[in-house]
């Protein structure tokens, strides 16, 4: 193990310690290894860094050869947001599917198995779960990433998820505090604003976070949202009233506070990432997440120097930076101790039928999450190769557009010769019918309630071909339609597999 670089002063080392940067490539660049040697304590991984479990394990081993207590973080929610399986789609349904089933032991088993896979790859901090209460069905960035719209349901499944991850030595990072569910703006693009009273916030948004803190969540991620009832001027990530006053003092959270990505426009467009990072640490944050969009050495040095300068000019108290750095080191020590014990190497202790070691808990969960309508009338399974028409909305940044979704590939395995087509906002029923010919049509939609073009095209298609099978892979907000309607409650690969089994009668 390389020790911290000689000559690196304590202030500069602390400034590096609080950064959680990303990088480009599937091997560790020299600049990253050099900065780890100088004090950088965390590294964030994204889909661009992952090819296979073996490659990822080799990458994280190389990072720890430089410094064995480095925190390796990833944004692995399962479901629609996956980095481990970015090229094929997740083996686990996401939060909305798990909330629909509403079996906390199943949620715990899914999180535990996901955690074991992270441990095997050398990852020990997961920027998950999302504890947002999805109270606004028009929300463009949360949606199926939430367990649901009921605060109690979200709270109990957040706790189960935290328990499952941390039981195998992966630190959970409950997000997006104090709650991103009631927004109609994506904070990757602009600053969302929530104008509800304090009573509503405490009865709705804060309920899952209180439960997660009581359950011992090792980290909490802040949201770049403006909540006027708490702070009329600063977004939560930059607000002392929210991070220190509410999260630390009122809710009693003692773990690591991580910011959402600082290059997101909700902060970057107004404050810039350097100024935003200084304000975040001053407000009470302990770790600066950056690297989803900016992932180079220059960014790391800019943020390091901004923090050092802020301390030297008196804008940022040195003891606040030192406290933040110490919280990062404390979490790293916790994860290092779990690695030394091999906490995630053995089989998980599942407690219910269908989730015991050796079973595919992700597929079990995806099958249980399906809602199939009509269930009172016989449905003749599709036996010939169908035509799958996928209506594809623009993906938000968190989900990304590189991960495949839908059921075409899964149906092809069951019904060889299946053909597929993808349709956007210029879709028409005529185009679908022309491409389908005499084949049975399977229409796959995602959040049809939020996209008039999608709902309109589907209506026209059903009018022309009432035997169409409809698969909804987003929020199940519309009335069931079609000869068969399947709500998967998420677009993970395993959700598509479960739906394909029903369509093909398997």
Short mmCIF file of N, CA and C in Angstrom, two decimals, residues 8-17 304 307-312 316-318 321-322:
data_model
loop_
_atom_site.label_atom_id
_atom_site.label_comp_id
_atom_site.label_asym_id
_atom_site.label_seq_id
_atom_site.Cartn_x
_atom_site.Cartn_y
_atom_site.Cartn_z
N UNK A 8 2.30 16.50 1.25
CA UNK A 8 0.90 16.89 1.11
C UNK A 8 0.41 17.39 2.47
N UNK A 9 0.08 18.67 2.56
CA UNK A 9 -0.29 19.22 3.86
C UNK A 9 -1.69 18.76 4.25
N UNK A 10 -1.99 18.88 5.53
CA UNK A 10 -3.26 18.37 6.07
C UNK A 10 -4.46 19.01 5.41
N UNK A 11 -4.41 20.31 5.17
CA UNK A 11 -5.53 21.01 4.55
C UNK A 11 -5.80 20.47 3.15
N UNK A 12 -4.75 20.33 2.35
CA UNK A 12 -4.92 19.81 0.98
C UNK A 12 -5.41 18.37 1.01
N UNK A 13 -4.89 17.59 1.95
CA UNK A 13 -5.30 16.20 2.06
C UNK A 13 -6.79 16.11 2.43
N UNK A 14 -7.23 16.95 3.36
CA UNK A 14 -8.64 16.94 3.73
C UNK A 14 -9.53 17.36 2.56
N UNK A 15 -9.06 18.33 1.77
CA UNK A 15 -9.84 18.77 0.61
C UNK A 15 -9.98 17.64 -0.41
N UNK A 16 -8.94 16.83 -0.60
CA UNK A 16 -9.03 15.68 -1.49
C UNK A 16 -9.94 14.60 -0.89
N UNK A 17 -9.87 14.44 0.43
CA UNK A 17 -10.61 13.38 1.10
C UNK A 17 -12.12 13.51 0.90
N UNK A 304 -10.52 20.71 -5.34
CA UNK A 304 -9.57 20.71 -4.23
C UNK A 304 -9.08 22.12 -3.92
N UNK A 307 -11.71 24.45 -2.29
CA UNK A 307 -11.90 24.21 -0.86
C UNK A 307 -10.73 24.75 -0.04
N UNK A 308 -9.52 24.52 -0.51
CA UNK A 308 -8.34 25.03 0.19
C UNK A 308 -8.38 26.56 0.26
N UNK A 309 -8.68 27.20 -0.86
CA UNK A 309 -8.74 28.66 -0.90
C UNK A 309 -9.82 29.19 0.03
N UNK A 310 -10.98 28.51 0.07
CA UNK A 310 -12.07 28.95 0.94
C UNK A 310 -11.67 28.90 2.41
N UNK A 311 -10.91 27.89 2.78
CA UNK A 311 -10.42 27.82 4.17
C UNK A 311 -9.43 28.94 4.43
N UNK A 312 -8.51 29.14 3.52
CA UNK A 312 -7.46 30.14 3.74
C UNK A 312 -8.00 31.57 3.75
N UNK A 316 -14.65 29.21 4.58
CA UNK A 316 -15.00 27.87 5.06
C UNK A 316 -14.16 27.56 6.30
N UNK A 317 -14.78 27.34 7.45
CA UNK A 317 -14.00 27.03 8.65
C UNK A 317 -13.18 25.75 8.46
N UNK A 318 -11.93 25.81 8.85
CA UNK A 318 -11.06 24.64 8.66
C UNK A 318 -11.57 23.44 9.45
N UNK A 321 -14.20 21.51 7.42
CA UNK A 321 -13.60 20.64 6.41
C UNK A 321 -12.96 19.43 7.08
N UNK A 322 -12.28 19.63 8.19
CA UNK A 322 -11.64 18.51 8.89
C UNK A 322 -12.69 17.53 9.40
#
